[in-house]
XYZ file of C-alpha atoms in Angstrom:
606
model
C 0.019 -0.023 0.040
C 1.429 3.363 -1.001
C 2.650 5.352 2.198
C 2.088 9.239 1.920
C 4.035 11.546 3.898
C 0.663 13.470 4.949
C -0.654 10.593 7.004
C 2.595 8.952 8.028
C 3.611 8.524 11.603
C 6.769 10.375 10.849
C 8.209 13.485 12.397
C 11.631 14.684 11.660
C 14.144 16.819 14.130
C 16.184 19.477 12.968
C 18.511 19.351 16.299
C 20.425 16.534 17.634
C 19.361 14.788 20.672
C 21.020 15.803 23.969
C 22.343 12.717 24.780
C 23.467 11.436 21.339
C 27.215 11.235 20.941
C 27.637 9.233 17.522
C 26.249 9.826 14.163
C 23.681 6.506 14.075
C 22.079 7.808 17.264
C 21.728 11.035 16.452
C 20.174 10.448 12.881
C 17.974 7.593 13.648
C 16.268 9.944 16.501
C 16.089 12.865 14.242
C 14.744 11.196 11.185
C 12.047 9.399 13.251
C 13.199 5.964 13.267
C 13.546 5.351 17.259
C 12.614 7.322 19.977
C 13.994 7.383 23.701
C 11.894 5.707 26.369
C 14.524 5.354 28.908
C 18.594 5.109 29.264
C 19.223 2.559 26.662
C 15.724 1.657 25.984
C 14.216 2.709 22.681
C 10.783 2.736 21.157
C 10.694 1.658 17.504
C 8.987 3.995 15.133
C 7.382 2.743 11.649
C 10.366 3.575 9.730
C 12.768 1.958 12.134
C 10.508 -1.082 12.506
C 10.346 -1.308 8.465
C 14.302 -1.395 8.490
C 14.548 -3.653 11.504
C 12.239 -6.070 9.924
C 14.323 -6.141 6.551
C 17.381 -6.900 8.666
C 15.445 -9.801 10.355
C 14.096 -11.223 7.174
C 17.810 -11.361 5.727
C 18.975 -13.216 8.832
C 16.094 -15.437 8.640
C 16.482 -16.512 5.115
C 19.941 -17.267 5.716
C 19.413 -19.301 8.788
C 16.570 -21.327 7.244
C 18.876 -21.941 4.234
C 21.577 -23.452 6.491
C 18.677 -25.900 8.025
C 18.034 -23.813 11.310
C 14.649 -24.092 12.667
C 13.034 -20.962 14.057
C 11.310 -21.031 17.640
C 10.506 -18.303 20.109
C 11.200 -18.398 23.916
C 9.743 -15.815 26.506
C 11.926 -12.963 27.819
C 10.547 -13.388 31.314
C 12.082 -16.679 32.930
C 12.247 -18.649 35.977
C 15.725 -18.401 37.841
C 16.203 -21.951 38.251
C 17.704 -22.908 35.168
C 20.409 -19.857 35.365
C 20.948 -20.996 39.050
C 21.930 -24.412 37.849
C 24.442 -23.399 35.404
C 25.803 -20.707 37.684
C 24.842 -17.837 35.513
C 22.562 -16.306 37.962
C 25.575 -15.165 39.871
C 28.189 -14.885 37.148
C 26.176 -12.080 35.511
C 26.280 -10.002 38.628
C 24.471 -6.550 38.460
C 24.001 -6.711 34.761
C 21.307 -9.214 35.124
C 17.539 -7.978 35.529
C 15.785 -9.903 38.339
C 12.550 -9.730 39.722
C 10.112 -11.654 41.899
C 6.502 -12.644 41.318
C 3.566 -12.086 43.877
C 4.469 -15.367 45.673
C 7.984 -14.595 45.820
C 9.504 -16.657 43.111
C 12.632 -15.665 41.365
C 12.885 -14.420 37.757
C 14.923 -12.408 35.183
C 14.672 -10.909 31.949
C 16.853 -13.068 29.884
C 20.407 -11.915 28.456
C 20.662 -15.102 26.453
C 18.711 -18.178 26.361
C 21.311 -20.895 26.357
C 19.296 -22.690 29.470
C 16.181 -22.514 27.601
C 17.159 -24.067 24.275
C 19.053 -26.737 26.271
C 16.004 -27.710 28.363
C 13.582 -27.570 25.483
C 15.896 -30.219 23.674
C 16.152 -32.143 26.619
C 12.417 -32.561 26.792
C 11.751 -33.691 23.521
C 14.941 -35.386 22.097
C 16.706 -38.690 23.583
C 18.318 -40.477 20.744
C 21.467 -39.699 18.741
C 19.234 -40.163 15.640
C 17.681 -36.825 16.493
C 20.955 -35.056 16.029
C 22.540 -32.765 14.735
C 20.066 -30.089 15.459
C 20.328 -26.104 15.048
C 17.414 -24.047 16.285
C 17.296 -20.183 16.432
C 15.234 -17.380 17.464
C 14.934 -13.536 17.009
C 14.014 -12.156 20.445
C 14.422 -9.146 22.608
C 17.353 -9.331 25.427
C 18.049 -7.546 28.343
C 21.325 -6.408 30.462
C 21.328 -3.675 33.013
C 24.309 -1.918 31.350
C 26.075 0.550 33.770
C 26.610 3.009 31.161
C 24.475 2.654 28.148
C 25.543 4.914 25.531
C 25.580 5.237 21.408
C 21.793 4.716 21.025
C 21.299 1.129 19.673
C 25.008 0.424 19.987
C 25.121 -0.271 23.789
C 21.486 -0.645 25.067
C 19.681 -2.365 28.125
C 17.041 -3.843 25.889
C 18.133 -4.918 22.423
C 17.228 -7.501 19.690
C 19.327 -10.558 18.941
C 19.102 -13.682 16.975
C 20.474 -16.380 18.945
C 20.984 -20.038 17.576
C 22.388 -23.126 19.202
C 23.772 -26.363 17.781
C 23.407 -29.888 19.340
C 25.718 -32.524 18.117
C 26.910 -35.972 19.498
C 30.730 -35.027 19.312
C 33.504 -32.758 18.717
C 33.442 -33.368 15.146
C 29.820 -32.722 14.849
C 30.156 -29.313 16.933
C 32.964 -28.183 14.198
C 30.653 -28.816 11.442
C 27.832 -26.718 12.973
C 30.231 -24.038 14.101
C 31.679 -23.548 10.350
C 28.380 -23.876 8.891
C 26.996 -20.812 11.135
C 30.322 -19.094 10.424
C 29.956 -19.378 6.801
C 26.134 -18.163 7.242
C 27.032 -15.163 9.154
C 29.575 -14.110 6.391
C 26.578 -14.277 3.668
C 24.076 -12.459 5.964
C 26.626 -9.595 6.302
C 27.576 -9.599 2.580
C 23.766 -9.483 1.916
C 23.396 -6.656 4.559
C 26.403 -4.718 2.648
C 28.296 -4.391 5.758
C 31.917 -4.715 6.220
C 33.272 -7.154 8.866
C 36.331 -8.745 10.480
C 36.318 -12.019 12.107
C 38.631 -11.948 15.121
C 39.333 -14.400 17.942
C 37.682 -13.554 20.928
C 37.124 -14.399 24.592
C 34.202 -16.605 25.621
C 33.272 -14.693 29.106
C 30.191 -15.541 30.823
C 29.116 -17.699 28.052
C 31.894 -20.271 28.536
C 33.301 -22.779 25.868
C 36.435 -23.701 24.375
C 36.398 -21.073 21.338
C 34.946 -18.095 20.104
C 35.110 -15.509 17.406
C 33.839 -12.190 17.054
C 32.281 -10.671 13.840
C 33.162 -6.876 14.125
C 32.281 -3.984 11.931
C 35.272 -1.801 11.675
C 34.158 1.782 13.099
C 35.845 4.600 15.036
C 32.861 4.583 17.399
C 33.031 1.029 18.277
C 33.651 0.046 21.875
C 35.671 -2.955 20.960
C 39.458 -2.671 20.141
C 40.623 -5.366 17.761
C 44.397 -6.166 16.608
C 45.394 -7.335 13.172
C 48.787 -8.152 11.617
C 49.853 -8.332 8.066
C 50.487 -12.000 8.342
C 46.821 -12.620 9.120
C 46.152 -12.647 12.840
C 43.195 -11.049 14.177
C 41.816 -10.883 17.581
C 39.688 -8.839 19.949
C 42.145 -6.727 22.267
C 40.757 -8.977 25.175
C 41.907 -12.184 23.562
C 45.380 -11.339 22.602
C 48.088 -12.979 24.722
C 51.400 -11.587 25.401
C 54.472 -13.080 23.890
C 56.435 -14.022 26.962
C 59.974 -12.856 26.553
C 62.835 -15.278 27.755
C 64.245 -14.929 31.322
C 66.812 -12.143 31.545
C 70.353 -12.063 33.068
C 70.521 -10.226 35.895
C 73.848 -11.107 37.283
C 75.442 -7.645 36.256
C 72.567 -5.986 38.196
C 73.722 -4.511 41.245
C 71.627 -4.495 44.629
C 68.206 -2.787 44.785
C 68.719 0.620 46.488
C 65.968 2.984 47.498
C 66.183 6.553 46.623
C 64.473 9.897 47.399
C 62.294 10.744 44.301
C 60.798 14.405 45.033
C 58.041 15.893 42.924
C 57.776 12.886 40.771
C 53.908 12.238 40.564
C 53.980 10.806 37.050
C 55.884 7.992 35.261
C 57.220 10.727 32.756
C 58.840 12.955 35.798
C 59.997 9.899 37.456
C 62.138 8.712 34.387
C 63.671 12.309 33.766
C 64.519 12.587 37.500
C 66.427 8.925 37.564
C 68.038 9.954 34.448
C 69.406 13.021 35.790
C 70.297 12.065 39.327
C 70.686 8.174 39.075
C 71.896 6.956 35.441
C 72.207 3.416 34.794
C 75.307 1.814 35.198
C 75.135 0.407 31.678
C 75.015 3.816 29.957
C 71.498 3.227 28.543
C 68.732 5.694 29.594
C 66.097 4.885 31.793
C 62.662 4.554 29.916
C 59.091 4.523 30.947
C 59.035 0.657 30.173
C 61.877 0.237 32.809
C 59.297 1.193 35.376
C 56.810 -0.908 37.294
C 53.589 0.769 37.668
C 51.452 -0.920 40.372
C 47.527 -0.219 40.081
C 44.965 -1.258 42.807
C 41.921 -2.445 41.594
C 38.824 -3.904 43.702
C 37.178 -7.230 42.527
C 33.550 -8.096 43.424
C 33.037 -11.744 43.120
C 29.708 -13.610 42.479
C 28.086 -13.544 45.998
C 29.355 -10.173 46.871
C 32.840 -10.899 48.305
C 35.307 -8.006 47.494
C 38.689 -8.334 47.079
C 41.882 -6.066 46.283
C 44.097 -6.867 43.917
C 47.349 -5.221 42.862
C 48.376 -5.334 39.080
C 52.010 -4.552 38.256
C 52.571 -3.490 34.597
C 55.455 -1.679 32.524
C 54.817 2.148 33.203
C 54.759 2.737 29.352
C 51.430 0.783 29.399
C 48.087 1.692 31.179
C 45.591 -1.034 32.421
C 43.064 -1.788 29.842
C 39.971 -2.300 31.799
C 38.050 -4.413 29.177
C 41.036 -6.748 29.015
C 41.350 -6.816 32.776
C 37.296 -7.528 33.105
C 37.770 -10.380 30.746
C 40.807 -11.765 32.600
C 38.971 -11.686 36.129
C 35.334 -12.761 34.873
C 33.064 -13.346 36.265
C 34.005 -11.055 39.000
C 33.284 -7.270 38.627
C 36.192 -4.722 38.694
C 36.616 -0.872 39.544
C 39.558 1.034 40.465
C 40.119 0.967 44.346
C 38.396 3.734 46.270
C 39.522 5.942 49.066
C 37.868 3.676 51.594
C 40.122 0.584 50.159
C 43.141 2.268 50.701
C 41.929 3.154 54.379
C 41.235 -0.581 54.900
C 44.901 -1.340 53.695
C 47.466 1.233 55.119
C 50.100 -0.891 53.813
C 49.420 0.602 50.217
C 51.071 3.951 49.778
C 49.079 5.424 47.059
C 51.446 6.477 44.227
C 54.430 4.566 45.719
C 53.316 1.105 46.027
C 56.151 -1.454 45.353
C 55.932 -5.193 45.339
C 57.439 -5.443 49.037
C 54.036 -4.506 50.199
C 51.974 -6.798 48.368
C 51.698 -10.797 47.374
C 54.284 -13.191 48.581
C 56.647 -10.297 49.380
C 54.496 -8.932 52.184
C 55.174 -9.163 55.861
C 51.312 -9.672 56.088
C 51.242 -12.833 54.056
C 50.392 -15.791 55.917
C 49.129 -19.379 54.972
C 46.188 -20.985 56.352
C 44.366 -24.389 55.359
C 41.057 -23.868 53.530
C 37.870 -26.166 53.874
C 39.552 -28.742 51.608
C 42.903 -28.819 53.736
C 44.788 -26.935 50.885
C 47.287 -24.268 51.978
C 46.102 -20.998 51.094
C 47.687 -17.398 51.403
C 46.017 -14.866 53.422
C 46.598 -11.601 55.127
C 48.301 -9.418 52.251
C 46.952 -8.039 49.004
C 47.069 -10.307 46.072
C 49.783 -9.232 43.464
C 49.693 -10.154 39.667
C 52.122 -8.821 37.200
C 51.953 -8.675 33.503
C 53.795 -11.688 31.501
C 56.511 -9.027 30.408
C 57.905 -9.219 34.068
C 59.877 -12.231 33.967
C 62.817 -13.821 35.975
C 65.770 -11.423 35.830
C 64.168 -8.165 34.577
C 64.976 -5.223 36.604
C 62.482 -2.419 37.689
C 62.320 1.199 38.934
C 59.177 1.072 40.935
C 57.600 2.274 44.281
C 59.403 1.803 47.724
C 55.949 1.988 49.848
C 57.007 5.412 51.155
C 55.766 9.016 49.921
C 58.441 10.427 47.284
C 60.876 7.438 47.345
C 61.271 4.690 44.776
C 63.428 1.695 44.530
C 65.975 1.034 41.903
C 67.338 -2.242 40.206
C 64.423 -4.375 41.857
C 64.807 -7.828 40.167
C 62.158 -10.174 39.662
C 62.844 -13.515 41.039
C 65.981 -12.052 43.154
C 64.246 -9.232 44.910
C 60.324 -10.091 44.644
C 57.895 -12.558 43.273
C 54.337 -12.610 42.343
C 51.182 -14.584 42.904
C 51.045 -15.025 38.986
C 50.530 -13.230 35.878
C 47.581 -11.547 34.254
C 46.551 -10.172 30.750
C 45.495 -6.670 31.804
C 47.967 -4.179 30.297
C 46.796 -2.150 26.913
C 47.869 -3.484 23.580
C 50.314 -1.044 21.688
C 50.504 -0.516 17.916
C 53.704 -2.550 17.020
C 53.331 -5.067 19.689
C 54.233 -8.700 18.170
C 51.437 -10.646 17.287
C 51.184 -13.899 19.485
C 51.567 -16.229 16.460
C 54.414 -14.491 15.222
C 53.030 -13.018 12.209
C 54.259 -9.486 12.479
C 53.423 -6.473 14.381
C 49.860 -5.710 15.413
C 47.884 -2.494 14.197
C 45.077 -1.527 16.320
C 41.745 -0.399 15.202
C 37.930 -0.082 16.677
C 34.788 -2.037 15.844
C 30.919 -2.649 16.669
C 30.471 -6.068 17.309
C 27.784 -7.699 15.283
C 27.889 -11.220 15.678
C 29.629 -13.725 18.227
C 30.098 -17.510 17.882
C 30.870 -19.920 20.460
C 31.853 -23.570 20.750
C 30.305 -23.968 24.030
C 30.938 -27.707 24.319
C 28.961 -29.495 27.366
C 28.981 -26.679 29.976
C 25.183 -26.124 29.683
C 24.028 -29.502 28.733
C 26.273 -31.177 31.634
C 24.562 -28.645 34.084
C 20.992 -29.342 32.861
C 21.210 -32.943 32.150
C 20.737 -32.965 28.449
C 21.999 -36.475 27.120
C 20.850 -38.935 24.579
C 21.504 -42.440 23.775
C 24.022 -43.496 21.495
C 24.124 -46.178 18.879
C 25.269 -48.484 21.858
C 22.245 -47.229 24.188
C 24.730 -45.544 26.440
C 23.868 -42.018 27.404
C 25.852 -39.300 25.989
C 26.131 -35.651 27.168
C 25.293 -33.560 23.980
C 27.714 -30.823 22.633
C 26.668 -27.294 21.936
C 27.549 -24.300 19.991
C 26.058 -20.764 20.452
C 25.736 -18.417 17.683
C 24.442 -14.705 18.393
C 23.785 -11.751 15.723
C 23.081 -8.154 17.399
C 20.063 -7.507 14.939
C 19.373 -3.978 16.358
C 23.221 -3.240 16.609
C 23.477 -4.405 12.961
C 21.058 -1.570 12.276
C 23.028 0.991 14.030
C 25.981 -0.215 12.218
C 24.394 0.156 9.025
C 23.634 3.847 10.021
C 27.005 4.398 10.877
C 28.395 2.956 7.942
C 25.920 4.704 5.425
C 25.313 8.217 6.179
C 26.696 11.650 5.149
C 26.400 15.110 6.739
C 22.989 15.514 5.647
C 21.381 12.225 6.742
C 21.056 8.463 6.280
C 21.626 6.469 3.097
C 20.387 3.201 3.401
C 21.222 0.212 0.921
C 18.534 -0.679 -0.846
C 18.179 -4.112 0.962
C 17.446 -2.405 4.192
C 16.005 0.781 3.491
C 12.443 1.314 4.693
C 11.214 2.455 1.138
C 13.087 1.888 -2.198
C 12.029 5.256 -3.366
C 10.670 8.719 -1.985
C 8.633 10.771 -4.482
C 8.629 14.449 -3.976
C 6.015 16.830 -5.390
C 7.955 20.193 -5.347
C 5.518 22.899 -6.510
C 1.983 24.284 -6.268
C 0.807 23.325 -9.636
C -1.841 20.849 -9.687
C 0.115 18.975 -12.932
C 3.034 18.407 -10.402
C 1.037 16.786 -7.584
C -1.128 14.508 -10.341
C 2.129 13.543 -11.745
C 3.904 12.722 -8.664
C 0.770 10.754 -7.492
C 0.290 8.800 -10.829
C 4.265 8.073 -10.565
C 4.099 6.964 -7.090
C 0.935 4.635 -7.664
C 2.670 3.180 -10.756
C 5.811 2.410 -8.661
C 3.590 0.954 -5.988
C 1.681 -1.544 -8.394
C 5.120 -2.466 -9.931
C 6.116 -4.027 -6.432
C 8.387 -1.078 -5.348
C 7.996 0.377 -1.981
C 7.158 3.877 -2.117
C 7.161 6.925 0.132
C 5.129 9.779 -1.285
C 5.801 13.123 0.103
C 2.632 14.802 -0.782
C 2.595 17.313 2.071
C 0.969 20.708 0.721
C 2.176 22.918 3.156
C 5.764 21.624 3.091
C 8.369 23.683 1.081
C 10.608 22.232 -1.563
C 13.520 22.998 0.728
C 12.006 21.164 3.791
C 11.264 18.390 1.265
C 14.533 17.974 0.251
C 16.170 18.314 3.477
C 13.783 15.413 5.074
C 14.613 13.261 2.106
C 18.251 13.375 2.490
C 17.618 12.563 6.335
C 15.687 9.731 5.769
C 17.887 8.290 3.441
C 15.939 6.156 0.862
C 18.246 4.842 -1.893
C 16.346 6.826 -4.608
C 14.600 10.129 -4.871
C 12.201 11.247 -7.655
C 11.725 14.936 -7.711
C 8.626 16.146 -9.662
C 9.020 19.995 -9.986
C 9.475 22.926 -12.132
C 11.172 20.801 -15.229
C 7.852 18.886 -15.538
C 6.208 21.984 -17.524
C 9.589 23.193 -18.807
C 11.281 19.771 -20.349
C 8.577 17.337 -19.540
C 11.250 15.581 -17.202
C 11.447 14.365 -13.642
C 14.758 14.140 -11.572
C 16.078 10.739 -10.205
C 18.457 11.026 -7.310
C 20.725 8.412 -6.373
C 21.244 9.078 -2.518
C 24.474 7.139 -1.819
C 26.306 8.220 -4.977
C 24.908 11.731 -5.225
C 24.177 11.026 -8.903
C 21.219 13.123 -10.475
C 19.504 12.191 -13.689
C 16.619 13.949 -15.710
C 14.313 11.446 -17.593
C 10.897 11.788 -19.677
C 7.952 11.226 -17.437
C 6.788 8.545 -19.816
C 9.929 6.552 -19.135
C 10.270 7.412 -15.204
C 8.360 4.555 -13.933
C 10.225 1.855 -15.836
C 13.639 3.563 -15.290
C 13.068 3.470 -11.547
C 11.922 -0.050 -11.278
C 15.082 -0.972 -12.997
C 17.215 0.929 -10.731
C 15.689 -0.707 -7.692
C 15.799 -4.072 -9.108
C 19.564 -3.459 -9.787
C 20.276 -2.385 -6.433
C 18.324 -4.958 -4.818
C 20.257 -7.571 -6.898
């Protein structure tokens, strides 16, 4: 049915919303695709819903072609399955929880692994039923602490999640690769650039996972690439561990006064001026050991301080740290944390005050009879802090540092942790060359889950010999609403959106730009002819809107093609066809306009 602007539920805005930071958020709100209902929660308006449904259609077609079967689970779920798998606690404060009137615990689902597992458990019992792939497109909920960027990071979002069920690892690998190839087809059809990178499994669990990232400067994910083909999310990068160093020529550690050295740079300048190295080389920021105090909140609420030692030329990457300590939540230590641990001298913390080096460290037996450390704050270091390396670091006293403190000789740690930022030029873990850094929007994530959920929830089937075998699973997600934001980020200019034909809410916008009745009649006839040919048309028939307003709205709304019926109709007998994405403008005779536009649209859709 032909949609007319005069009756469409569309209102455009001239100003950006106050809370919008990125182009997709600004334009989707201004163009009347979405509207904010609460922080991280959006109402889908008719234009937005049409585009969303087209994204969903492409996803469904490819999932169905792969052999996936669609189901639909509720978003409101009982707590028991999530308690059985441990995710009731693991998700921490990001889980929306509630109780019914009888006191029963429920949650708003962040993902649906448990429900898919239980459904297959209820209905399947034999190896003959497998392999199986099920999927749904459903609304998910996560209580993001800092929702931002509109649809890119919200509290309510739409996701396609699918799950494979196989008898063994070989079957899982086949299902995983089938989903991987399907995702490549989906994003190709959507016209969305992507990079596949190794990733962390996080709270999902599993032995292996990969992310599909759309490269974008507004993306929240940092990923790395090497010329040799290595690609990974920064959280999943492992540091190549250097060989142990020879410290035989390093003199004894010595404590020196370091007045007015509040930063790494001022410390390096000071020690180079007053305490030069014996080998003649200058001290560098990478020779200093920065000790950062963070607080972990473990599932169940236990709070633990942790000191992390990293080379002074690097900062802590909080996302890498969060991945390393998951499912614990992490934050920078507070004033009250330091007050509770007076041995931590802020700004001058050194290894002697923490971990196995601390005089507070004691050993005790836990409930399993094992000896475990207690008393001192746990100390973890970057993998580059290897035996024999020499450092400048805090001396646990105000305005004092220690020089030539050697790992293994003068201090040790409780272990290592991947928490330092990745820097351009760092070596790839696989030896394929130096790393380059970029940012991206996560649009898909695939996991080889294994048997975590099936084992926890008792999903097994009988094999050929009549023996019960625990089913192995894969999990595969596409952020459908986030894909729409990524498309808006990829396809816009300073005037507005510029949708690919496959996802545009309408293929063509017809503008009647003049008060002459012949213009309105011709525009209406053309719009109706296109509609009859199966072309989706938005006809701007507004009588009181000026030509300038109509042109501005057309550019903001972003339909692939605009047909302008105006003054050239009377003088030349032509209408103008504008290609929104290329900017090309073509004058065509009225009689040939409908056929020409139909051909353009079909070519764009192909």
